[in-house]
Amino acid sequence: MLNKEEKALLENEETRECMKIILALAKVFNAEKLVKITSAHISGVSYDNIGDEGLEWLRSIKGKVVVPTTLNPAGMDLERWNEMGISEEFYRKQIEIIEVFKRLGVEITLTCTPYYIHTPKFGEHLAWAESSAVVYANSLLGARTNRESGISALASAITGRTPYYGLHIKENRAPTVVVKAKGDLSAVGYKVGLELPNEIPYFIFDKKVSLDELKLLSASIAASGNIAMFHAEELTPEWGDFEKPKEVVEIEGKIEKGCEPQLIAIGCPHCSKEELEEILRLISGRKVKKELWIFTSRHVADESKEVVSKLEALGAKVFKDTCMVVSPVTEKFECVMVNSGKALEYLPKKRGVEVSFGDLKACVETAVS
Ligand code: F3S
């Protein structure tokens, strides 16, 4: 099954271990061949997630990545970790992890929105971990990736290959159920993930939806379910390529979850430039009275310096490189308000906090009242 180049990757001491991981996966999934990738995105960066064992494993990896490779958020803002309440020990370990990734040639992007930095082209094969970015790349960009783990994404980055199965193959990308959806898209995604966890939905929305709303849908659908791709009628690049499924379900995006939040956390996935501007507009000059933490990437923050300073001047905190789920610091709050179906799913599980849910406007209103 291996061609000459791939055999060489297996013989080379620097790439052998990673090639073995790729071949083991190919065997499990009955992949007939490997395919070259154009980029990789690695998750499992927070020291809180991977611990000392993960760090040891990373240190054992030889070689360098051979395709552009981006990195998911870490457990802290690399500049404002002290202000966030991160301990010295955690800081040191987190920096060690980042140093290993640097040595491997990985770009220290520290974001779950790598598509704002390098946007994959239609039809390109990728090896991306981070389920929200996987759904975004497959559904909204028409690129092709399975839901990789941090380990398999790194192995692909070093070898430049991924097994050819699942969503790399066009016919496996066909929709399996029509979902007529109304209401908040984050909530729609959360419900679809719970009720139809193994489908490829074909959405029909009852209103105009923005790219940022589709990004929130991408994250929530992958968090409460195993979904890696959806289509949306007249919106996504492959919506018209397949026969429309016969089964139709209706979903209303409405989630009633309330507790009295001490923290309002926005930016799961990391905020786009447009979302930062929208938050500023919604605050409309009022002072932020509760803790309002906004998460974004260093890339977007750099592009939005003026908006970020205005948000900070009004009392919000704009953190980079991390998020409310992968950083341990949210554990000190009892109730956190979010507008993200993914945070709604993971904050109670990972950080043991209660969650209140509302759309972006409701979150901002709570923060200023
Ligand atoms: Fe991103 Fe953290 Fe949410 S990695 S998708 S902001 S849980």
Coordinates of C-alpha atoms and ligand atoms in Angstrom, one line a residue:
M1 CA 0.0 0.0 0.0
L2 CA 2.9 2.4 0.7
N3 CA 4.6 4.3 -2.1
K4 CA 8.3 4.9 -2.3
E5 CA 8.1 8.2 -0.4
E6 CA 6.0 6.8 2.3
K7 CA 8.3 3.8 2.7
A8 CA 11.2 6.3 3.2
L9 CA 9.2 8.0 5.9
L10 CA 8.9 4.7 7.7
E11 CA 12.6 4.0 7.4
N12 CA 13.7 7.5 8.5
E13 CA 14.4 7.6 12.2
E14 CA 13.0 11.1 12.6
T15 CA 9.6 10.2 11.1
R16 CA 9.3 6.5 11.9
E17 CA 7.2 6.8 15.1
C18 CA 4.7 9.3 13.6
M19 CA 4.4 7.1 10.5
K20 CA 3.6 4.1 12.7
I21 CA 0.8 6.1 14.3
I22 CA -0.6 7.0 10.9
L23 CA -0.4 3.4 9.6
A24 CA -2.1 2.1 12.8
L25 CA -5.0 4.4 12.2
A26 CA -5.1 3.5 8.5
K27 CA -5.5 -0.2 9.6
V28 CA -8.2 0.5 12.2
F29 CA -10.3 2.5 9.6
N30 CA -9.5 0.2 6.7
A31 CA -8.0 3.1 4.7
E32 CA -6.7 1.8 1.3
K33 CA -4.0 4.5 1.1
L34 CA -2.6 7.7 2.6
V35 CA -3.2 11.1 1.3
K36 CA -1.0 14.2 1.4
I37 CA -2.3 17.1 3.6
T38 CA -1.9 20.8 3.2
S39 CA -2.2 21.7 6.9
A40 CA -2.5 20.3 10.4
H41 CA -4.1 21.8 13.6
I42 CA -3.1 20.4 16.9
S43 CA -5.2 20.2 20.1
G44 CA -4.2 19.1 23.6
V45 CA -2.0 22.1 24.4
S46 CA -3.2 23.1 27.9
Y47 CA -1.0 21.7 30.7
D48 CA -4.3 21.1 32.5
N49 CA -5.3 18.7 29.7
I50 CA -2.1 16.8 28.9
G51 CA -0.2 17.0 32.2
D52 CA 3.4 15.7 32.7
E53 CA 2.7 12.5 30.7
G54 CA 1.6 14.4 27.7
L55 CA 4.6 16.7 28.0
E56 CA 6.9 13.7 28.2
W57 CA 5.4 12.2 25.0
L58 CA 5.7 15.5 23.2
R59 CA 9.4 15.6 24.1
S60 CA 9.9 12.1 22.5
I61 CA 8.7 13.3 19.1
K62 CA 11.6 13.9 16.7
G63 CA 11.7 15.8 13.4
K64 CA 9.8 18.9 12.3
V65 CA 6.4 19.5 10.8
V66 CA 6.4 19.6 7.0
V67 CA 3.1 21.5 6.5
P68 CA 1.7 24.7 8.1
T69 CA 0.7 23.6 11.5
T70 CA -1.3 25.6 14.0
L71 CA -1.9 25.2 17.7
N72 CA -5.1 25.2 19.9
P73 CA -5.5 27.4 22.9
A74 CA -3.3 26.9 26.0
G75 CA -4.3 27.0 29.6
M76 CA -3.5 30.7 30.1
D77 CA -3.0 34.0 28.4
L78 CA 0.8 34.0 27.8
E79 CA 1.1 37.6 28.8
R80 CA -1.7 38.1 31.4
W81 CA -1.5 34.7 33.2
N82 CA -0.8 36.3 36.5
E83 CA -3.8 38.5 36.3
M84 CA -5.9 35.4 35.4
G85 CA -4.8 33.8 38.7
I86 CA -2.6 31.1 37.1
S87 CA 0.1 29.7 39.4
E88 CA 3.9 30.0 38.8
E89 CA 4.1 26.2 38.4
F90 CA 1.4 26.0 35.9
Y91 CA 2.9 28.9 34.0
R92 CA 6.3 27.1 33.8
K93 CA 4.9 23.8 32.6
Q94 CA 2.7 25.5 30.0
I95 CA 5.7 27.4 28.6
E96 CA 7.7 24.1 28.5
I97 CA 4.9 22.6 26.4
I98 CA 4.9 25.6 24.0
E99 CA 8.7 25.4 23.7
V100 CA 8.4 21.8 22.5
F101 CA 5.9 22.7 19.9
K102 CA 8.2 25.6 18.8
R103 CA 11.1 23.1 18.4
L104 CA 8.8 21.0 16.2
G105 CA 8.2 23.9 13.9
V106 CA 4.5 24.4 15.0
E107 CA 3.2 28.0 14.7
I108 CA 2.3 29.3 18.2
T109 CA -1.2 30.5 17.2
L110 CA -3.0 29.2 20.4
T111 CA -6.4 29.4 18.9
C112 CA -9.3 27.2 18.0
T113 CA -10.0 29.4 14.9
P114 CA -7.0 28.6 12.8
Y115 CA -9.1 29.3 9.6
Y116 CA -8.8 33.1 10.4
I117 CA -5.0 32.7 10.0
H118 CA -4.6 30.3 7.1
T119 CA -7.9 29.6 5.3
P120 CA -7.9 26.1 3.7
K121 CA -9.1 26.0 0.1
F122 CA -12.1 23.9 -1.2
G123 CA -11.2 20.2 -1.6
E124 CA -7.9 20.4 0.3
H125 CA -7.1 17.5 2.6
L126 CA -6.2 18.4 6.2
A127 CA -5.5 16.7 9.5
W128 CA -7.2 18.9 12.1
A129 CA -7.9 18.2 15.7
E130 CA -10.3 20.5 17.6
S131 CA -13.8 19.4 16.7
S132 CA -15.3 22.9 16.2
A133 CA -12.6 23.8 13.6
V134 CA -13.1 20.4 11.9
V135 CA -16.8 21.1 11.4
Y136 CA -16.0 24.6 10.2
A137 CA -13.4 23.4 7.7
N138 CA -15.5 20.6 6.3
S139 CA -18.9 22.4 6.2
L140 CA -18.1 26.1 5.5
L141 CA -14.9 25.8 3.5
G142 CA -15.4 22.5 1.8
A143 CA -11.9 21.3 2.9
R144 CA -11.7 17.6 4.0
T145 CA -10.7 16.4 7.5
N146 CA -11.7 13.7 9.9
R147 CA -11.9 14.5 13.6
E148 CA -8.3 13.9 14.5
S149 CA -6.8 13.7 18.0
G150 CA -3.9 15.9 19.1
I151 CA -1.6 12.9 18.7
S152 CA -2.8 11.9 15.2
A153 CA -2.8 15.6 14.0
L154 CA 0.8 15.9 15.1
A155 CA 1.8 12.6 13.5
S156 CA 0.2 13.9 10.3
A157 CA 2.0 17.3 10.6
I158 CA 5.4 15.5 10.8
T159 CA 4.7 13.0 8.0
G160 CA 2.5 15.2 5.8
R161 CA 0.1 12.3 5.4
T162 CA -3.3 11.2 6.8
P163 CA -5.2 7.9 6.1
Y164 CA -7.7 8.3 3.3
Y165 CA -11.1 7.4 4.8
G166 CA -14.2 9.0 6.2
L167 CA -14.7 12.6 5.2
H168 CA -11.7 12.6 2.9
I169 CA -13.9 10.6 0.5
K170 CA -16.6 12.6 -1.3
E171 CA -19.4 10.1 -1.1
N172 CA -19.0 9.9 2.7
R173 CA -19.9 13.6 2.9
A174 CA -23.5 13.2 1.8
P175 CA -26.2 14.6 4.2
T176 CA -28.2 12.0 6.1
V177 CA -31.1 14.0 7.6
V178 CA -32.8 17.3 6.9
V179 CA -33.0 19.7 9.9
K180 CA -35.5 22.6 9.7
A181 CA -34.1 24.9 12.3
K182 CA -35.2 28.1 14.0
G183 CA -34.0 30.1 16.9
D184 CA -30.4 30.6 18.3
L185 CA -27.9 28.6 16.2
S186 CA -25.7 27.7 19.1
A187 CA -28.7 26.2 20.9
V188 CA -29.8 24.5 17.6
G189 CA -26.4 22.9 17.3
Y190 CA -26.4 21.7 20.9
K191 CA -29.8 20.1 20.5
V192 CA -28.9 18.5 17.1
G193 CA -25.7 17.1 18.6
L194 CA -27.7 15.5 21.4
E195 CA -30.6 14.2 19.3
L196 CA -28.8 13.2 16.1
P197 CA -25.2 12.6 17.3
N198 CA -24.0 10.5 14.3
E199 CA -25.6 12.3 11.4
I200 CA -24.5 14.7 8.7
P201 CA -27.4 17.3 8.9
Y202 CA -28.7 19.3 6.0
F203 CA -30.0 22.5 7.6
I204 CA -32.7 24.7 6.3
F205 CA -32.9 27.9 8.4
D206 CA -35.9 30.1 8.7
K207 CA -33.9 33.3 8.7
K208 CA -30.7 34.9 7.3
V209 CA -27.7 33.6 9.3
S210 CA -24.2 35.1 9.7
L211 CA -20.9 33.3 9.4
D212 CA -20.3 33.8 13.1
E213 CA -23.6 32.1 13.9
L214 CA -22.5 29.2 11.7
K215 CA -19.2 29.1 13.6
L216 CA -21.1 28.8 16.9
L217 CA -23.2 26.0 15.4
S218 CA -20.1 24.2 14.2
A219 CA -18.8 24.2 17.8
S220 CA -21.9 23.2 19.6
I221 CA -22.9 20.4 17.1
A222 CA -19.5 18.8 17.6
A223 CA -19.5 19.2 21.4
S224 CA -22.8 17.5 22.3
G225 CA -22.6 15.0 19.4
N226 CA -19.9 13.3 17.2
I227 CA -20.8 15.3 14.2
A228 CA -17.9 16.4 11.9
M229 CA -19.8 18.1 9.1
F230 CA -23.1 19.7 8.1
H231 CA -24.6 21.2 5.0
A232 CA -26.8 24.3 4.9
E233 CA -29.2 25.0 2.0
E234 CA -27.8 27.6 -0.3
L235 CA -25.1 28.5 2.2
T236 CA -22.4 25.9 2.3
P237 CA -20.2 24.9 -0.7
E238 CA -21.4 21.3 -1.1
W239 CA -25.1 21.6 -0.2
G240 CA -26.2 20.9 -3.8
D241 CA -23.8 18.0 -4.5
F242 CA -25.9 15.2 -3.1
E243 CA -29.5 14.0 -3.0
K244 CA -31.6 15.6 -0.3
P245 CA -32.3 13.1 2.5
K246 CA -36.0 12.0 3.0
E247 CA -36.0 12.2 6.8
V248 CA -36.9 15.6 8.1
V249 CA -36.8 16.8 11.7
E250 CA -37.6 20.2 13.2
I251 CA -35.4 21.7 15.9
E252 CA -36.0 24.9 17.8
G253 CA -32.9 26.5 19.3
K254 CA -34.0 27.5 22.7
I255 CA -32.2 26.6 25.9
E256 CA -33.5 27.6 29.3
K257 CA -30.6 27.3 31.8
G258 CA -30.2 29.9 34.5
C259 CA -28.1 30.6 37.5
E260 CA -26.8 33.9 38.9
P261 CA -23.5 34.4 37.0
Q262 CA -20.4 35.9 38.6
L263 CA -18.7 35.6 35.2
I264 CA -19.9 36.2 31.7
A265 CA -17.6 34.4 29.3
I266 CA -17.8 35.0 25.5
G267 CA -15.5 33.6 22.8
C268 CA -16.1 29.9 22.4
P269 CA -14.9 29.4 19.6
H270 CA -12.5 32.4 19.8
C271 CA -14.1 35.7 18.8
S272 CA -13.7 37.0 15.3
K273 CA -13.0 40.6 14.5
E274 CA -16.7 41.1 13.7
E275 CA -17.8 39.6 17.0
L276 CA -15.5 41.9 19.0
E277 CA -17.0 44.8 17.2
E278 CA -20.5 43.5 17.8
I279 CA -19.8 43.2 21.6
L280 CA -18.5 46.8 21.7
R281 CA -21.6 48.0 19.8
L282 CA -23.9 46.1 22.2
I283 CA -22.2 47.6 25.3
S284 CA -22.9 50.9 23.6
G285 CA -20.8 53.1 26.0
R286 CA -22.2 51.6 29.2
K287 CA -19.8 50.4 31.9
V288 CA -19.3 46.7 32.4
K289 CA -20.5 45.9 36.0
K290 CA -19.8 42.1 36.2
E291 CA -16.8 40.2 35.2
L292 CA -16.9 40.0 31.4
W293 CA -14.2 37.9 29.9
I294 CA -13.8 37.8 26.1
F295 CA -11.6 35.2 24.5
T296 CA -9.9 35.6 21.2
S297 CA -6.7 34.8 19.4
R298 CA -3.5 36.9 19.4
H299 CA -4.0 37.1 15.6
V300 CA -7.5 38.7 15.8
A301 CA -6.5 40.8 18.9
D302 CA -3.6 42.3 16.9
E303 CA -6.0 43.1 14.0
S304 CA -8.5 44.7 16.4
K305 CA -6.2 46.7 18.7
E306 CA -8.5 49.7 18.8
V307 CA -11.7 47.7 19.6
V308 CA -9.8 45.7 22.2
S309 CA -8.6 48.8 24.0
K310 CA -12.2 50.3 24.0
L311 CA -13.6 47.0 25.4
E312 CA -11.0 47.0 28.2
A313 CA -11.6 50.7 28.9
L314 CA -15.3 49.9 29.5
G315 CA -14.4 47.2 32.0
A316 CA -14.3 44.0 29.9
K317 CA -11.2 41.8 29.9
V318 CA -10.0 40.5 26.5
F319 CA -7.8 37.4 27.0
K320 CA -5.8 35.8 24.2
D321 CA -4.3 32.3 23.8
T322 CA -6.7 30.5 26.1
C323 CA -10.4 30.0 26.8
M324 CA -13.0 29.5 29.6
V325 CA -12.9 25.7 29.2
V326 CA -9.2 24.8 28.7
S327 CA -8.0 27.2 31.4
P328 CA -8.4 26.0 35.0
V329 CA -9.2 29.6 36.3
T330 CA -12.9 29.5 35.6
E331 CA -13.2 26.9 38.4
K332 CA -13.3 29.6 41.0
F333 CA -16.7 30.8 39.8
E334 CA -19.9 29.1 40.8
C335 CA -22.0 30.1 37.8
V336 CA -20.7 31.3 34.4
M337 CA -22.9 32.7 31.6
V338 CA -22.1 31.7 28.0
N339 CA -23.5 32.1 24.5
S340 CA -21.8 28.9 23.3
G341 CA -23.3 25.4 23.1
K342 CA -19.8 24.0 23.4
A343 CA -19.0 25.9 26.6
L344 CA -22.5 24.8 27.9
E345 CA -21.5 21.2 27.4
Y346 CA -17.9 21.3 28.7
L347 CA -17.8 23.9 31.5
P348 CA -19.8 21.7 34.0
K349 CA -17.8 18.6 32.9
K350 CA -14.3 20.0 32.9
R351 CA -14.5 22.9 35.4
G352 CA -17.4 21.8 37.6
V353 CA -19.2 25.1 37.3
E354 CA -22.9 25.7 36.7
V355 CA -23.8 27.4 33.4
S356 CA -26.3 30.0 32.4
F357 CA -27.1 30.3 28.7
G358 CA -28.1 33.3 26.5
D359 CA -27.4 34.7 23.1
L360 CA -24.6 37.3 22.7
K361 CA -27.0 40.2 23.4
A362 CA -28.3 38.6 26.6
C363 CA -24.7 38.0 27.7
V364 CA -23.7 41.6 27.2
E365 CA -26.9 42.9 28.9
T366 CA -26.2 40.7 31.9
A367 CA -22.6 42.1 32.1
V368 CA -23.7 45.7 32.1
S369 CA -26.7 45.4 34.4
Ligands
F3S1 FE1 -12.2 27.0 21.5 FE2 -12.1 26.6 24.0 FE3 -14.4 26.7 22.9 S1 -10.8 25.7 22.5 S2 -14.1 26.0 20.8 S3 -13.0 28.4 23.0 S4 -13.8 25.2 24.4

